CSV table of C-alpha atoms in Angstrom, one decimal:
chain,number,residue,atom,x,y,z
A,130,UNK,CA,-9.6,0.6,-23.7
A,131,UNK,CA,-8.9,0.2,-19.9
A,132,UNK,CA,-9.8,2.6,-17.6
A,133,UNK,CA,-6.7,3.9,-16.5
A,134,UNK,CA,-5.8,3.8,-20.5
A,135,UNK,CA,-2.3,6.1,-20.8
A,136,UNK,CA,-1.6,6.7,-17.0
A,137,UNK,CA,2.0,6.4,-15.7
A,138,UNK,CA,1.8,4.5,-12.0
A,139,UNK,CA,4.6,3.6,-9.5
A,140,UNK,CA,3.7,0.6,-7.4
A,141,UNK,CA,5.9,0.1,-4.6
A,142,UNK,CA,6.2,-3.0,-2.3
A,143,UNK,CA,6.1,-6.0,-4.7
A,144,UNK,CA,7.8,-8.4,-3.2
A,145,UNK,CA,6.2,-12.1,-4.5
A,146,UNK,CA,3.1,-13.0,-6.9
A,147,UNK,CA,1.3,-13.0,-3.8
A,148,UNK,CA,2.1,-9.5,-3.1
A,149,UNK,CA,-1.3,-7.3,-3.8
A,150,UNK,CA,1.2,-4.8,-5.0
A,151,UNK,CA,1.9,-7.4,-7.8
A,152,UNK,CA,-1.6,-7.6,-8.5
A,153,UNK,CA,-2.3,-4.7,-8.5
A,154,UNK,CA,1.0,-3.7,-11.1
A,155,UNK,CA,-0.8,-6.4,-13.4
A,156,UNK,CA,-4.3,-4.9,-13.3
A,157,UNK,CA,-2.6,-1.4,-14.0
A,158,UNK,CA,-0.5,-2.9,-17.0
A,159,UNK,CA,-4.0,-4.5,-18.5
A,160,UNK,CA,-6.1,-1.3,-17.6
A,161,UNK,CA,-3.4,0.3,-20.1
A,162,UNK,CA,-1.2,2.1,-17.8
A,163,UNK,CA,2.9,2.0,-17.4
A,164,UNK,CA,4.3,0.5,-14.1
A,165,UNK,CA,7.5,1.5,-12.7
A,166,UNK,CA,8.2,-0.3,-9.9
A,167,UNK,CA,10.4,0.1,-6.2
A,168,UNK,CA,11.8,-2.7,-4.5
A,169,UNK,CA,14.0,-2.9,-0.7
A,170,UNK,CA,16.7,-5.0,-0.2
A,171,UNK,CA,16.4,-7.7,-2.5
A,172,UNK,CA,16.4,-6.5,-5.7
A,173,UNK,CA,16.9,-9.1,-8.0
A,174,UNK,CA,14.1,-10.9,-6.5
A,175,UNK,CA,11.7,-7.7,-7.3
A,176,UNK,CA,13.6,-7.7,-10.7
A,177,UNK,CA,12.7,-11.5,-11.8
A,178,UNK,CA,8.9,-10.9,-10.1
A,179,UNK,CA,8.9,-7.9,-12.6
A,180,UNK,CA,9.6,-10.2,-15.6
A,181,UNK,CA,6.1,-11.8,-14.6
A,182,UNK,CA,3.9,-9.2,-15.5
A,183,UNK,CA,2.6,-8.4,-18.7
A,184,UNK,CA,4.8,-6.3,-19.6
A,185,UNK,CA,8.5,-6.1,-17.6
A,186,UNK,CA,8.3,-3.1,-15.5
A,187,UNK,CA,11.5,-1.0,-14.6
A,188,UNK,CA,12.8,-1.5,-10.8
A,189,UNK,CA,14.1,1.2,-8.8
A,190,UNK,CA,15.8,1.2,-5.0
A,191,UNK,CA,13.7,3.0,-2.9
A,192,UNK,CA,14.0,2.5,1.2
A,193,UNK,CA,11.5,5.2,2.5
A,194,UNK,CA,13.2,5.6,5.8
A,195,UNK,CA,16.4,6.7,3.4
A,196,UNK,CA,16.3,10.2,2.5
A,197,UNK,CA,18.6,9.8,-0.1
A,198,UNK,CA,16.1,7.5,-2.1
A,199,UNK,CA,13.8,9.8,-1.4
A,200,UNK,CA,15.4,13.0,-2.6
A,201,UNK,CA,16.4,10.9,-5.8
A,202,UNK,CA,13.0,9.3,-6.5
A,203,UNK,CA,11.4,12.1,-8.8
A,204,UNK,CA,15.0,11.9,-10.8
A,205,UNK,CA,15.1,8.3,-10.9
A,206,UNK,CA,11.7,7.9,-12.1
A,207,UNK,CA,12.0,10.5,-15.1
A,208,UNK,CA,14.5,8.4,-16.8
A,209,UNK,CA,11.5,6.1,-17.2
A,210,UNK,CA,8.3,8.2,-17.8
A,211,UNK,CA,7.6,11.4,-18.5
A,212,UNK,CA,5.4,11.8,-15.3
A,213,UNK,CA,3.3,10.4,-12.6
A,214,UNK,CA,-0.4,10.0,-12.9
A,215,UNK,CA,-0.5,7.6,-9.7
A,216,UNK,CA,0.8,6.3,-6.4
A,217,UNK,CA,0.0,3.3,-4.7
A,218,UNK,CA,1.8,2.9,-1.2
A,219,UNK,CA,2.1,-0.7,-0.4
A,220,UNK,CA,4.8,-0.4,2.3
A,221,UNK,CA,4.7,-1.8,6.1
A,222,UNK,CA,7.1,-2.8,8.6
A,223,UNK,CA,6.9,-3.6,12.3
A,224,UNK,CA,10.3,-5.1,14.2
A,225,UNK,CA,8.7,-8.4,16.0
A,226,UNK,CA,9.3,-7.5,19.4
A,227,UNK,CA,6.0,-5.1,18.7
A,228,UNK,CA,4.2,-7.6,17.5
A,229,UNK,CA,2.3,-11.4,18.7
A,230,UNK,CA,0.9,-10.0,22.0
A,231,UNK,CA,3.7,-8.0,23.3
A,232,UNK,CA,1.7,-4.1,23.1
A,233,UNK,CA,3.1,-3.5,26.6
A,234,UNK,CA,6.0,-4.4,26.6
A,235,UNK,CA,7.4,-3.2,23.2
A,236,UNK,CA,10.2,-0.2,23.3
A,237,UNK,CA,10.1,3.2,21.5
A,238,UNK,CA,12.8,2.4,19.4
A,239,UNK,CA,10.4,-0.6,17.3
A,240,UNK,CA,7.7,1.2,17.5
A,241,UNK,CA,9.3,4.2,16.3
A,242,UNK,CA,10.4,1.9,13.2
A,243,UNK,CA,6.9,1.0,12.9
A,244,UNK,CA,5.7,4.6,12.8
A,245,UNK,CA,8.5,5.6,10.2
A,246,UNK,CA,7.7,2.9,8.0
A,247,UNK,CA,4.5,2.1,7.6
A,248,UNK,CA,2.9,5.7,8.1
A,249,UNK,CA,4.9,8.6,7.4
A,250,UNK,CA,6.5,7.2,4.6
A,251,UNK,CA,3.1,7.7,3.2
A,252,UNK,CA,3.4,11.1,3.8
A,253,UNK,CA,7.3,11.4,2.2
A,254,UNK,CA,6.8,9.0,0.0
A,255,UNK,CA,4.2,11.4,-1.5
A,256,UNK,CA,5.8,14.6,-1.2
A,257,UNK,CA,9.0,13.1,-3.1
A,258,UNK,CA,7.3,12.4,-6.2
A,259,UNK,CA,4.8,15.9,-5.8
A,260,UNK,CA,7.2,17.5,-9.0
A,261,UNK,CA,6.1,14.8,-11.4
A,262,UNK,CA,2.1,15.0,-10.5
A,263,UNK,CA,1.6,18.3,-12.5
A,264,UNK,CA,-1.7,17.7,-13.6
A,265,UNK,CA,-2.6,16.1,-10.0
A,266,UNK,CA,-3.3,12.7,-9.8
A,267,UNK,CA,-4.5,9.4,-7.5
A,268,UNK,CA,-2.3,7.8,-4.0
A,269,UNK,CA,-3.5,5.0,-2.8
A,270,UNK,CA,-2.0,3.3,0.2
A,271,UNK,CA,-3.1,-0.5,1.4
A,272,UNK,CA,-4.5,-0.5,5.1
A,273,UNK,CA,-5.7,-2.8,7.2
A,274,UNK,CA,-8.6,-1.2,9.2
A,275,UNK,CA,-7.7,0.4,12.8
A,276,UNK,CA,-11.2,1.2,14.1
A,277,UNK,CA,-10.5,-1.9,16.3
A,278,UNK,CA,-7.6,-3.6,18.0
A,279,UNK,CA,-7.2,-7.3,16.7
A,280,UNK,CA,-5.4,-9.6,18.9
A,281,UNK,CA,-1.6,-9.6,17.6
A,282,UNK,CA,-1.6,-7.1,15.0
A,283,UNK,CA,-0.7,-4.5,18.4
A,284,UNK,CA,2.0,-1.8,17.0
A,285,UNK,CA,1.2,-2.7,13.5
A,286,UNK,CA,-2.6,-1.8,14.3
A,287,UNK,CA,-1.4,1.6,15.9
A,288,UNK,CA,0.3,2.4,12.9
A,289,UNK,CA,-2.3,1.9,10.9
A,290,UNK,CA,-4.3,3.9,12.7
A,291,UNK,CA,-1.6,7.0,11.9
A,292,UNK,CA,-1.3,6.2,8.2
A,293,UNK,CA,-5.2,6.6,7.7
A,294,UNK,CA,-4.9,9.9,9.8
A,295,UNK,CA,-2.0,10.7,7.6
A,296,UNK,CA,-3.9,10.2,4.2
A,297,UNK,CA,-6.9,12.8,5.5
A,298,UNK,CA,-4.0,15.0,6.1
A,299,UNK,CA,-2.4,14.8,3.1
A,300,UNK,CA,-6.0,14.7,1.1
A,301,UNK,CA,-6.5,18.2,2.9
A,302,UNK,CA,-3.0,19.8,2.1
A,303,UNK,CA,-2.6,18.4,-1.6
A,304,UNK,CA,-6.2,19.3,-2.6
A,305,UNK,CA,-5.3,22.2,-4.1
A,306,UNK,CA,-3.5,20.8,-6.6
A,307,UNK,CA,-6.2,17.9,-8.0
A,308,UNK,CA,-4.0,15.5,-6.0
A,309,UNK,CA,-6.3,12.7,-4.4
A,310,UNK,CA,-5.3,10.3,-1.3
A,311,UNK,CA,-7.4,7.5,-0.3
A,312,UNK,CA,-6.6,4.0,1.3
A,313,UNK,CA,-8.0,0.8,0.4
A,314,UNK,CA,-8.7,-1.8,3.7
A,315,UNK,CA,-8.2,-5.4,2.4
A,316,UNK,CA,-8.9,-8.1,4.6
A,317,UNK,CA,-6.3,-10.9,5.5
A,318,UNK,CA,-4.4,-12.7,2.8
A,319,UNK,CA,-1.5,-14.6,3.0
A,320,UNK,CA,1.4,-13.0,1.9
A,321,UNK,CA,4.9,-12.9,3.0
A,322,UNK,CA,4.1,-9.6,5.1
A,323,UNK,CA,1.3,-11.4,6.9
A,324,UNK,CA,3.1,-14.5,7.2
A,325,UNK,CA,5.6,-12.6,9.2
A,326,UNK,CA,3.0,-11.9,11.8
A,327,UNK,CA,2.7,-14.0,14.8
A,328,UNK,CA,-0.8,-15.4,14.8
A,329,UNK,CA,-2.1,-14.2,11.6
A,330,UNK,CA,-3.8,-17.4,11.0
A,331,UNK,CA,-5.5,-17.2,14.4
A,332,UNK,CA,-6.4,-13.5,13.1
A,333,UNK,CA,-7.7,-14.2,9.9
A,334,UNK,CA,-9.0,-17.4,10.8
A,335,UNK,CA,-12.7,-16.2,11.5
A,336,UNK,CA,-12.8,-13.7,8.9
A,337,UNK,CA,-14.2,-16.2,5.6
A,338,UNK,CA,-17.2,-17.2,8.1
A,339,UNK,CA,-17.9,-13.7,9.3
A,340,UNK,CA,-17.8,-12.1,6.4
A,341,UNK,CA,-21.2,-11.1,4.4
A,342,UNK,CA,-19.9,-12.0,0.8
A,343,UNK,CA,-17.0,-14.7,2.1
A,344,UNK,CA,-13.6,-14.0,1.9
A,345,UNK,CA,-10.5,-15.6,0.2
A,346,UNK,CA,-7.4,-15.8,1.9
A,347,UNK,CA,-5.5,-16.4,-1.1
A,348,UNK,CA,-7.0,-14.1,-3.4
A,349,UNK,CA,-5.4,-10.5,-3.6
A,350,UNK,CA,-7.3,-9.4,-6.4
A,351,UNK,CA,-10.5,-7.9,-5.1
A,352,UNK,CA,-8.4,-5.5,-3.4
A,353,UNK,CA,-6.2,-4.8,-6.2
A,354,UNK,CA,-9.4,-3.8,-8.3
A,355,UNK,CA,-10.0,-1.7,-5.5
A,356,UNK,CA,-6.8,0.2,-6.3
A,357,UNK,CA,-6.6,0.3,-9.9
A,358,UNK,CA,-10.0,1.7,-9.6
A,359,UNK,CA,-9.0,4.5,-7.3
A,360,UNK,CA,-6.3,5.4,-9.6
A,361,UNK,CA,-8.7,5.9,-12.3
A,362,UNK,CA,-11.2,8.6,-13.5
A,363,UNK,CA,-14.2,7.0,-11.8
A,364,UNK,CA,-13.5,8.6,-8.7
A,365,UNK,CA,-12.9,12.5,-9.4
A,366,UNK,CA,-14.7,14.0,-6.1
A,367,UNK,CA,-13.2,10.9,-3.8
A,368,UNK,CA,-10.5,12.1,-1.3
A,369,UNK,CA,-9.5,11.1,2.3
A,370,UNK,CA,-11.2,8.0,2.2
A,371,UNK,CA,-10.8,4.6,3.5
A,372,UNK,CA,-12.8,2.0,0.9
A,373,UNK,CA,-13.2,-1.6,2.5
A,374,UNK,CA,-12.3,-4.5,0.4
A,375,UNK,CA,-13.5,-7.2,2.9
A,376,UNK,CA,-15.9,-9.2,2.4
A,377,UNK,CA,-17.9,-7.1,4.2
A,378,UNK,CA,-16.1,-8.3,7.8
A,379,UNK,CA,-15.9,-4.7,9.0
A,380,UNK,CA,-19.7,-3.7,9.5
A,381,UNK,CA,-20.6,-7.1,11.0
A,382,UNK,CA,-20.2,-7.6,14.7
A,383,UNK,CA,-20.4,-10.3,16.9
C-alpha cells in the first residue's frame, strides 16, 4: 500500500520526462494516487508525455495568468475525480530580458510577467481548486531557494522569493480548513526550464562539489520524493515550510 494510497492529485507543469513534475506524477501513480494533469501551450506534447506514466493521466488546459482556465479549473477537473486531496505547483516563467545578468536593466512589464507567473499563480492557482479540497488537503509548489542571489537567476530569484512569502501566506489563511502549503527547494537539474536560463550551467556547476551528500544534475527524483511525501499523511502538523532537497548545498558556505 503506498502512502498516498487513494488520494486524487493534480500535477501541473509536466512538460518532458525530465520535468520533476513528471516524476513526481509517476511517484504519485505508484504511491497509489490518481493524477490529473495541466499542460500550456503544447498540449499534445503533455498528452503523449502522459502516455508514459504508469498509468495515462487525463490532460487539462490550464494557463494560470488566464482567468478563464482558472474559473473553469474546479469544473474541468470534476469530470475526472470526485475531489482533490493534493496540489503540486510546478509552474515558472521569466521573459529573458530579466534574466543572464540584466537585474538592472530589466522593465516592469517582464518582471511583472515573472511575478504573475511564477508566484501568484501559486496563490490562484490554489484558491481555484479550494471547492474540491473539502476535507483539506496538501500544496506543494517547487522553489528554488531565495535566501541568496545567484548570479543569473536575477528576476527569477525575486520571484522566488515572493512565491515562498506567498505559501506562508496562504499556510496562514487556509489553515482553518486542514489545508497545508509548503514548498520543496530542489537544487539544479537540467530541465527544459533550466535550460532556458542563461548560465545555468555556470550556476549549477559548483553545486555537485559543494554539496554535503553530492548532487545529481540529472536526477529529478530526490526532489520528487520530497513532494509525494508532503502530499501524504506523514506530515499532518507541517505548514508554511520550505524543505531542501539539495544535497545539502544550502547550509554550506564558502
Amino acid at each position: 500500500m503506498g502512502i498516498i494510497e487513494g488520494k486524487r492529485i493534480l500535477v501541473t507543469g509536466v512538460i518532458t520526462e525530465s520535468s520533476i513534475a513528471y516524476h513526481v506524477a509517476r511517484l504519485c501513480q505508484e504511491q497509489g494516487a490518481t493524477v490529473v494533469l495541466t499542460g500550456y501551450g503544447r498540449l499534445s506534447l503533455v498528452e503523449r508525455i502522459a502516455k508514459r506514466l504508469p498509468e495515462q493521466a487525463p490532460v487539462l488546459e490550464l494557463d494560470v495568468t488566464d482567468t478563464g482556465h482558472l474559473d473553469s479549473l474546479a469544473d474541468r477537473i470534476s469530470e475526472h475525480v470526485g475531489g482533490l486531496d493534493g496540489v503540486v505547483h510546478s509552474i515558472g516563467y521569466t521573459p529573458p530580458d530579466a534574466l543572464g545578468g540584466n537585474f538592472l536593466n530589466t522593465e516592469w512589464d517582464d518582471v511583472a510577467t515573472a511575478m504573475h507567473t511564477s508566484a501568484y499563480s501559486l496563490k490562484s492557482l490554489t484558491t481555484s481548486v479550494l471547492p474540491l479540497m473539502k476535507d483539506g488537503g496538501s500544496v506543494v509548489a517547487m522553489d528554488f531557494d531565495a535566501t541568496v542571489a545567484y548570479p543569473v537567476y536575477d528576476w527569477m530569484g525575486v520571484a522566488k522569493a515572493s512565491l515562498e512569502a506567498t505559501s506562508r501566506y496562504l499556510a496562514r489563511y487556509l489553515g482553518e480548513q486542514r489545508v497545508r502549503v509548503n514548498l520543496v527547494s530542489s537544487g539544479p537539474l537540467a530541465t527544459m526550464a533550466a535550460r532556458s536560463i542563461p548560465g545555468f550551467d555556470n550556476l549549477a556547476a559548483r553545486w555537485p562539489e559543494r554539496a554535503p551528500l553530492g548532487w545529481d544534475l540529472s536526477d529529478p527524483e530526490p526532489a520528487a520524493r520530497g513532494v509525494v511525501a508532503l502530499l501524504s499523511d506523514w506530515f499532518p502538523a507541517t505548514t508554511g515550510e520550505l524543505v531542501h532537497v539539495d544535497g545539502g548545498f544550502h547550509a554550506i558556505g564558502a
